Amino acid sequence: MNREELKNAVRNIPDFPIPGVQFKDVTTLFKDADKLRELSDLLYETYKDKGITKVVGIESRGFIMGPVLATRIGAGFVPIRKPGKLPAETVEISYAKEYGTDTIQIHKDAISAEDTVLIHDDLLATGGTMRAAVDLVKMFSPKDIYVSFIIELKDLDGRKVFDAGTKIDSILEM
Ligand code: AMP
């Protein structure tokens, strides 16, 4: 299977959840056994030799391929969640959105300075969410940080919000 086949299988939902948004639905990739396997293989090939010890997934669509990749590379999995969802002590960061601000949290004991971390989410749009996640993970001073997406929306140029040298990879560009 090639990347074009994966790309063609992403379902586009116009005007969801609000008018003007072209929502990229990745559940059409996940429901197909061969496509799910291909996503897993592509992520594995990209990250198998990086010494990653923790995969961090962003709520909620980062919770699907994140643990799949973690098990394949022998890393642990850590969730980043919206406020009030994580049960133990957390650290958090707030970031500006188009309208208002958002906050994300991670358990205070989730990562150590010995970890090499990969942060995964399904999609890079403006980059605001992932930038905040990178800043949150940096508070733990890990050895290194990698950033991974299934889909990157090229027109929005979300990469521009990251510091130069940030190691970003996406499986599909749309
Ligand atoms: P951003 O912070 O703008 O990069 O937005 C990224 C987050 O919003 C990710 O968690 C995505 O799941 C979600 N998202 C933003 N735009 C879309 C879109 N067009 N289709 C699907 N998910 C989106």
Coordinates of N, CA and C and ligand atoms in Angstrom, one line a residue:
M1 N 0.8 -1.2 0.0 CA 0.0 0.0 0.0 C 0.9 1.2 0.0
N2 N 0.5 2.3 -0.8 CA 1.3 3.5 -0.8 C 0.6 4.6 0.0
R3 N 1.3 5.7 0.2 CA 0.7 6.8 0.9 C -0.5 7.4 0.2
E4 N -0.5 7.3 -1.1 CA -1.6 7.9 -1.9 C -2.9 7.2 -1.5
E5 N -2.8 5.8 -1.4 CA -4.0 5.1 -1.0 C -4.5 5.4 0.4
L6 N -3.6 5.7 1.3 CA -4.0 6.1 2.7 C -4.7 7.5 2.6
K7 N -4.0 8.3 1.8 CA -4.6 9.7 1.7 C -6.0 9.7 1.1
N8 N -6.2 8.9 0.1 CA -7.5 8.8 -0.5 C -8.6 8.2 0.4
A9 N -8.1 7.5 1.4 CA -9.1 6.9 2.4 C -9.5 7.8 3.5
V10 N -8.8 8.9 3.6 CA -9.2 9.9 4.7 C -10.5 10.5 4.3
R11 N -11.5 10.5 5.1 CA -12.9 11.0 4.8 C -12.9 12.5 5.1
N12 N -13.3 13.3 4.1 CA -13.5 14.8 4.3 C -14.9 15.1 4.7
I13 N -15.1 15.8 5.8 CA -16.4 16.2 6.2 C -16.5 17.7 6.1
P14 N -17.2 18.3 5.1 CA -17.3 19.7 5.0 C -18.1 20.3 6.2
D15 N -17.7 21.5 6.6 CA -18.5 22.2 7.6 C -18.7 21.5 9.0
F16 N -17.7 20.7 9.4 CA -17.7 20.0 10.7 C -16.5 20.4 11.5
P17 N -16.6 20.7 12.7 CA -17.8 20.9 13.6 C -18.5 22.3 13.4
I18 N -17.8 23.2 12.6 CA -18.4 24.5 12.4 C -18.3 24.8 10.9
P19 N -19.2 25.7 10.4 CA -19.1 26.0 9.0 C -17.7 26.5 8.6
G20 N -17.2 26.1 7.4 CA -15.9 26.5 6.9 C -14.8 25.6 7.2
V21 N -15.0 24.6 8.1 CA -13.9 23.7 8.4 C -14.1 22.4 7.5
Q22 N -13.0 22.0 6.9 CA -13.0 20.7 6.2 C -12.4 19.7 7.1
F23 N -13.2 19.0 7.8 CA -12.7 18.0 8.8 C -12.2 16.8 8.2
K24 N -11.0 16.4 8.6 CA -10.3 15.2 8.1 C -10.6 14.1 9.1
D25 N -11.4 13.1 8.7 CA -11.8 12.0 9.5 C -10.9 10.8 9.3
V26 N -10.1 10.6 10.4 CA -9.1 9.5 10.2 C -9.7 8.1 10.7
T27 N -10.9 8.1 11.1 CA -11.5 6.8 11.5 C -11.7 5.9 10.3
T28 N -11.7 6.5 9.1 CA -11.8 5.6 7.9 C -10.5 4.9 7.6
L29 N -9.4 5.4 8.2 CA -8.1 4.7 8.1 C -8.1 3.6 9.1
F30 N -8.5 4.0 10.3 CA -8.4 3.1 11.5 C -9.3 1.8 11.3
K31 N -10.4 2.0 10.6 CA -11.4 0.8 10.6 C -10.9 -0.2 9.6
D32 N -10.0 0.1 8.8 CA -9.5 -0.9 7.7 C -8.2 -1.5 8.2
A33 N -8.3 -2.8 8.4 CA -7.1 -3.6 9.0 C -5.8 -3.3 8.3
D34 N -5.8 -3.3 6.9 CA -4.6 -3.1 6.2 C -4.1 -1.7 6.3
K35 N -5.0 -0.7 6.4 CA -4.6 0.7 6.5 C -4.0 1.0 7.9
L36 N -4.7 0.4 8.9 CA -4.2 0.5 10.2 C -2.8 -0.1 10.4
R37 N -2.6 -1.2 9.8 CA -1.3 -1.9 9.9 C -0.3 -1.0 9.2
E38 N -0.7 -0.4 8.0 CA 0.3 0.4 7.2 C 0.7 1.7 8.0
L39 N -0.3 2.3 8.7 CA 0.0 3.5 9.5 C 1.0 3.0 10.6
S40 N 0.7 1.9 11.3 CA 1.6 1.4 12.3 C 3.0 1.2 11.8
D41 N 3.1 0.5 10.6 CA 4.4 0.2 10.0 C 5.2 1.5 9.7
L42 N 4.5 2.5 9.1 CA 5.2 3.7 8.7 C 5.7 4.5 9.9
L43 N 4.9 4.5 11.0 CA 5.3 5.1 12.2 C 6.5 4.4 12.8
Y44 N 6.4 3.1 12.8 CA 7.5 2.2 13.3 C 8.8 2.5 12.6
E45 N 8.7 2.5 11.3 CA 9.9 2.7 10.5 C 10.6 4.0 10.7
T46 N 9.7 5.0 11.0 CA 10.3 6.4 11.2 C 10.9 6.5 12.6
Y47 N 10.4 5.8 13.6 CA 10.8 6.1 15.0 C 11.5 4.9 15.7
K48 N 11.7 3.8 15.0 CA 12.3 2.6 15.7 C 13.7 2.8 16.2
D49 N 14.5 3.7 15.6 CA 15.9 3.8 16.0 C 16.2 5.1 16.7
K50 N 15.2 5.7 17.3 CA 15.4 7.1 17.9 C 15.6 7.0 19.4
G51 N 15.6 5.9 20.0 CA 15.7 5.8 21.4 C 14.6 6.3 22.2
I52 N 13.4 6.3 21.6 CA 12.2 6.9 22.3 C 11.8 6.0 23.4
T53 N 11.6 6.6 24.6 CA 11.2 5.9 25.8 C 9.8 6.2 26.2
K54 N 9.2 7.3 25.8 CA 7.9 7.7 26.1 C 7.2 8.3 24.8
V55 N 6.0 7.7 24.5 CA 5.1 8.3 23.5 C 4.0 9.1 24.3
V56 N 3.9 10.4 23.9 CA 2.9 11.2 24.5 C 1.8 11.4 23.5
G57 N 0.5 11.1 23.8 CA -0.6 11.3 22.9 C -1.5 12.4 23.4
I58 N -1.9 13.2 22.4 CA -2.8 14.3 22.7 C -4.2 13.9 22.6
E59 N -5.0 14.2 23.6 CA -6.5 13.9 23.6 C -7.2 14.5 22.4
S60 N -8.0 13.8 21.7 CA -8.3 12.4 22.0 C -7.8 11.5 20.8
R61 N -7.5 12.1 19.7 CA -7.2 11.2 18.5 C -5.7 10.8 18.5
G62 N -4.9 11.4 19.5 CA -3.5 11.0 19.7 C -3.5 9.7 20.5
F63 N -4.7 9.3 21.0 CA -4.7 8.1 21.9 C -4.9 6.8 21.1
I64 N -4.9 6.9 19.8 CA -5.1 5.7 19.0 C -3.8 5.2 18.4
M65 N -3.1 5.9 17.6 CA -1.8 5.4 17.1 C -0.7 5.6 18.1
G66 N -0.9 6.5 19.1 CA 0.2 6.7 20.1 C 0.5 5.4 20.8
P67 N -0.4 4.7 21.4 CA -0.1 3.5 22.1 C 0.3 2.3 21.1
V68 N -0.3 2.4 19.9 CA 0.1 1.4 18.9 C 1.6 1.5 18.7
L69 N 2.1 2.7 18.5 CA 3.5 2.9 18.2 C 4.3 2.6 19.5
A70 N 3.8 3.0 20.6 CA 4.6 2.8 21.9 C 4.9 1.3 22.0
T71 N 3.9 0.5 21.8 CA 4.1 -1.0 22.0 C 5.1 -1.5 21.0
R72 N 5.1 -1.0 19.8 CA 6.0 -1.5 18.8 C 7.4 -1.1 19.0
I73 N 7.7 0.1 19.6 CA 9.1 0.5 19.8 C 9.5 0.3 21.2
G74 N 8.6 -0.3 22.0 CA 9.0 -0.6 23.4 C 9.1 0.6 24.3
A75 N 8.2 1.6 24.1 CA 8.2 2.8 24.9 C 6.9 2.7 25.7
G76 N 6.9 3.6 26.8 CA 5.6 3.8 27.5 C 4.7 4.8 26.8
F77 N 3.5 4.9 27.3 CA 2.5 5.8 26.8 C 2.0 6.8 27.9
V78 N 1.9 8.1 27.5 CA 1.5 9.1 28.4 C 0.4 10.0 27.8
P79 N -0.7 10.2 28.4 CA -1.7 11.0 27.8 C -1.6 12.5 28.2
I80 N -1.8 13.4 27.3 CA -2.0 14.8 27.6 C -3.5 15.0 27.4
R81 N -4.2 15.6 28.5 CA -5.6 15.7 28.4 C -6.1 17.1 28.7
K82 N -7.4 17.3 28.5 CA -8.0 18.6 28.8 C -8.2 18.7 30.3
P83 N -8.4 19.9 30.9 CA -8.4 20.1 32.3 C -9.5 19.2 33.0
G84 N -9.1 18.7 34.2 CA -10.1 18.0 35.0 C -10.2 16.5 34.7
K85 N -9.5 16.0 33.7 CA -9.6 14.6 33.3 C -8.6 13.7 34.0
L86 N -7.4 14.2 34.2 CA -6.3 13.3 34.8 C -6.5 13.3 36.3
P87 N -6.4 12.1 36.9 CA -6.7 12.0 38.3 C -5.7 12.4 39.3
A88 N -4.4 12.3 39.0 CA -3.3 12.7 39.9 C -2.8 14.1 39.7
E89 N -1.8 14.5 40.4 CA -1.3 15.9 40.3 C -0.8 16.1 38.9
T90 N -1.1 17.3 38.4 CA -0.7 17.6 37.0 C 0.1 18.9 36.9
V91 N 0.7 19.1 35.7 CA 1.2 20.4 35.3 C 0.5 20.8 34.1
E92 N 0.3 22.0 33.8 CA -0.6 22.5 32.7 C 0.0 23.6 32.0
I93 N -0.5 23.9 30.8 CA -0.1 25.0 30.0 C -1.4 25.5 29.3
S94 N -1.5 26.9 29.2 CA -2.6 27.5 28.4 C -2.0 28.1 27.2
Y95 N -2.8 28.1 26.1 CA -2.4 28.7 24.9 C -3.5 29.4 24.1
A96 N -3.2 30.3 23.3 CA -4.2 31.1 22.6 C -4.8 30.3 21.5
K97 N -6.1 30.4 21.3 CA -6.8 29.8 20.2 C -7.3 31.0 19.4
E98 N -8.0 30.7 18.3 CA -8.6 31.7 17.5 C -9.6 32.5 18.3
Y99 N -10.4 31.8 19.1 CA -11.3 32.5 20.0 C -11.0 32.0 21.4
G100 N -10.4 32.9 22.3 CA -10.1 32.5 23.7 C -8.9 31.7 23.8
T101 N -8.8 31.0 25.0 CA -7.6 30.2 25.3 C -8.1 28.7 25.6
D102 N -7.1 27.8 25.6 CA -7.3 26.4 25.9 C -6.2 26.0 26.9
T103 N -6.5 25.0 27.6 CA -5.5 24.5 28.6 C -5.3 23.0 28.4
I104 N -4.1 22.5 28.5 CA -3.9 21.0 28.5 C -3.0 20.7 29.7
Q105 N -3.2 19.4 30.1 CA -2.5 19.0 31.3 C -1.8 17.6 31.1
I106 N -0.8 17.4 31.9 CA -0.1 16.1 31.9 C 0.2 15.7 33.4
H107 N 0.3 14.5 33.7 CA 0.6 14.1 35.1 C 2.1 14.6 35.4
K108 N 2.2 15.1 36.6 CA 3.5 15.7 37.1 C 4.6 14.6 37.1
D109 N 4.3 13.4 37.2 CA 5.3 12.3 37.3 C 5.4 11.5 36.0
A110 N 4.9 12.0 34.9 CA 4.7 11.2 33.7 C 6.1 11.1 32.9
I111 N 6.9 12.1 33.0 CA 8.2 12.1 32.2 C 9.3 12.4 33.1
S112 N 10.5 11.9 32.8 CA 11.7 12.3 33.5 C 12.8 12.8 32.5
A113 N 13.8 13.4 33.1 CA 14.9 14.0 32.3 C 15.7 12.9 31.5
E114 N 15.5 11.6 31.9 CA 16.1 10.5 31.2 C 15.4 10.1 30.0
D115 N 14.1 10.6 29.8 CA 13.3 10.2 28.7 C 13.6 10.9 27.3
T116 N 13.5 10.1 26.3 CA 13.4 10.7 24.9 C 11.9 10.5 24.5
V117 N 11.3 11.7 24.1 CA 9.8 11.7 24.0 C 9.4 11.9 22.6
L118 N 8.4 11.2 22.2 CA 7.7 11.5 20.9 C 6.3 11.9 21.3
I119 N 5.9 13.1 20.7 CA 4.5 13.6 21.0 C 3.7 13.3 19.7
H120 N 2.6 12.7 19.8 CA 1.8 12.3 18.6 C 0.4 12.9 18.7
D121 N -0.1 13.4 17.5 CA -1.5 13.8 17.4 C -1.9 13.4 16.0
D122 N -3.2 13.4 15.7 CA -3.7 12.9 14.4 C -3.4 14.0 13.3
L123 N -3.5 15.3 13.7 CA -3.5 16.2 12.6 C -2.8 17.6 13.0
L124 N -2.0 18.1 12.1 CA -1.4 19.4 12.3 C -2.2 20.4 11.5
A125 N -2.9 21.4 12.2 CA -3.6 22.4 11.5 C -2.8 23.7 11.7
T126 N -3.2 24.6 12.6 CA -2.4 25.8 12.9 C -1.2 25.5 13.7
G127 N -1.1 24.4 14.4 CA 0.0 24.0 15.2 C -0.1 24.4 16.7
G128 N -1.1 25.2 17.0 CA -1.2 25.7 18.4 C -1.3 24.7 19.5
T129 N -2.0 23.6 19.2 CA -2.2 22.5 20.2 C -0.8 21.8 20.4
M130 N -0.2 21.4 19.3 CA 1.1 20.7 19.4 C 2.2 21.6 20.0
R131 N 2.2 22.9 19.6 CA 3.2 23.8 20.2 C 3.1 23.8 21.7
A132 N 1.9 23.9 22.2 CA 1.6 23.9 23.7 C 2.1 22.6 24.3
A133 N 1.8 21.5 23.6 CA 2.2 20.2 24.1 C 3.8 20.1 24.2
V134 N 4.4 20.6 23.2 CA 5.9 20.6 23.2 C 6.4 21.4 24.4
D135 N 5.8 22.6 24.6 CA 6.3 23.5 25.7 C 6.0 22.8 27.0
L136 N 4.9 22.1 27.1 CA 4.5 21.3 28.3 C 5.6 20.2 28.6
V137 N 5.9 19.5 27.6 CA 6.9 18.4 27.7 C 8.3 18.9 28.0
K138 N 8.6 20.1 27.5 CA 9.9 20.7 27.7 C 10.1 21.0 29.2
M139 N 9.0 21.2 29.9 CA 9.1 21.5 31.4 C 9.8 20.4 32.1
F140 N 9.8 19.2 31.6 CA 10.4 18.0 32.2 C 11.9 17.8 31.8
S141 N 12.4 18.7 30.9 CA 13.8 18.7 30.4 C 14.2 17.3 29.9
P142 N 13.4 16.7 29.0 CA 13.8 15.4 28.5 C 15.0 15.5 27.6
K143 N 15.6 14.3 27.3 CA 16.8 14.3 26.4 C 16.5 14.9 25.1
D144 N 15.4 14.5 24.5 CA 15.0 14.9 23.1 C 13.5 14.8 23.0
I145 N 13.0 15.6 22.0 CA 11.6 15.6 21.7 C 11.4 15.4 20.2
Y146 N 10.5 14.5 19.8 CA 10.1 14.3 18.4 C 8.6 14.6 18.3
V147 N 8.1 15.1 17.2 CA 6.7 15.5 17.0 C 6.2 14.7 15.8
S148 N 5.0 14.0 15.9 CA 4.5 13.2 14.9 C 3.0 13.4 14.6
F149 N 2.7 13.5 13.4 CA 1.2 13.6 13.0 C 0.9 12.5 11.9
I150 N -0.3 12.2 11.8 CA -0.8 11.4 10.7 C -0.9 12.3 9.5
I151 N -1.6 13.4 9.7 CA -1.9 14.4 8.6 C -1.4 15.8 8.9
E152 N -0.8 16.4 7.9 CA -0.4 17.8 8.0 C -1.2 18.6 6.9
L153 N -1.9 19.6 7.3 CA -2.6 20.5 6.4 C -1.6 21.5 5.9
K154 N -1.1 21.4 4.7 CA 0.0 22.2 4.2 C -0.3 23.7 4.1
D155 N -1.6 24.0 3.7 CA -2.0 25.4 3.5 C -1.9 26.2 4.7
L156 N -2.1 25.6 5.9 CA -2.1 26.3 7.1 C -0.7 26.6 7.7
D157 N 0.3 25.9 7.1 CA 1.7 26.1 7.5 C 1.9 26.1 9.0
G158 N 1.4 25.1 9.6 CA 1.5 24.9 11.1 C 2.9 24.8 11.6
R159 N 3.8 24.4 10.7 CA 5.2 24.2 11.1 C 5.8 25.5 11.6
K160 N 5.3 26.6 11.1 CA 5.9 27.9 11.4 C 5.9 28.3 12.9
V161 N 5.0 27.7 13.7 CA 4.9 28.0 15.1 C 5.9 27.3 15.9
F162 N 6.7 26.4 15.3 CA 7.7 25.6 16.1 C 9.1 26.3 15.9
D163 N 9.9 26.1 17.0 CA 11.3 26.6 16.9 C 12.0 25.9 15.8
A164 N 12.9 26.5 15.1 CA 13.7 25.9 14.1 C 14.4 24.7 14.7
G165 N 14.5 23.6 14.0 CA 15.2 22.4 14.5 C 14.2 21.4 15.2
T166 N 13.0 21.8 15.4 CA 12.0 20.9 16.0 C 11.8 19.7 15.0
K167 N 11.9 18.5 15.5 CA 11.9 17.3 14.6 C 10.4 16.9 14.4
I168 N 9.9 17.4 13.3 CA 8.5 17.1 13.0 C 8.3 16.2 11.8
D169 N 7.4 15.2 11.9 CA 7.2 14.3 10.8 C 5.7 14.1 10.6
S170 N 5.2 14.1 9.4 CA 3.8 13.7 9.2 C 3.7 12.6 8.1
I171 N 2.8 11.7 8.2 CA 2.7 10.6 7.3 C 2.1 11.1 6.0
L172 N 1.0 11.9 6.1 CA 0.3 12.3 4.9 C 0.2 13.9 4.8
E173 N 0.5 14.4 3.7 CA 0.3 15.9 3.5 C -0.9 16.1 2.7
M174 N -1.8 17.0 3.1 CA -3.0 17.3 2.4 C -3.2 18.8 2.2
Ligands
AMP1 P1 -4.2 23.0 15.6 O1 -3.9 23.3 17.1 O2 -4.9 24.1 14.9 O3 -3.0 22.5 14.9 O4 -5.3 21.9 15.6 C1 -5.0 20.6 15.9 C2 -6.0 19.8 16.6 O5 -7.4 20.1 16.2 C3 -5.8 18.3 16.4 O6 -6.0 17.7 17.7 C4 -6.8 17.9 15.4 O7 -7.4 16.7 15.8 C5 -7.9 19.0 15.4 N1 -8.2 19.6 14.1 C6 -7.9 20.8 13.7 N2 -8.3 21.0 12.4 C7 -8.8 19.8 12.0 C8 -9.4 19.3 10.7 N3 -9.5 20.1 9.6 N4 -9.8 18.1 10.7 C9 -9.6 17.2 11.7 N5 -9.1 17.6 12.9 C10 -8.7 18.9 13.1

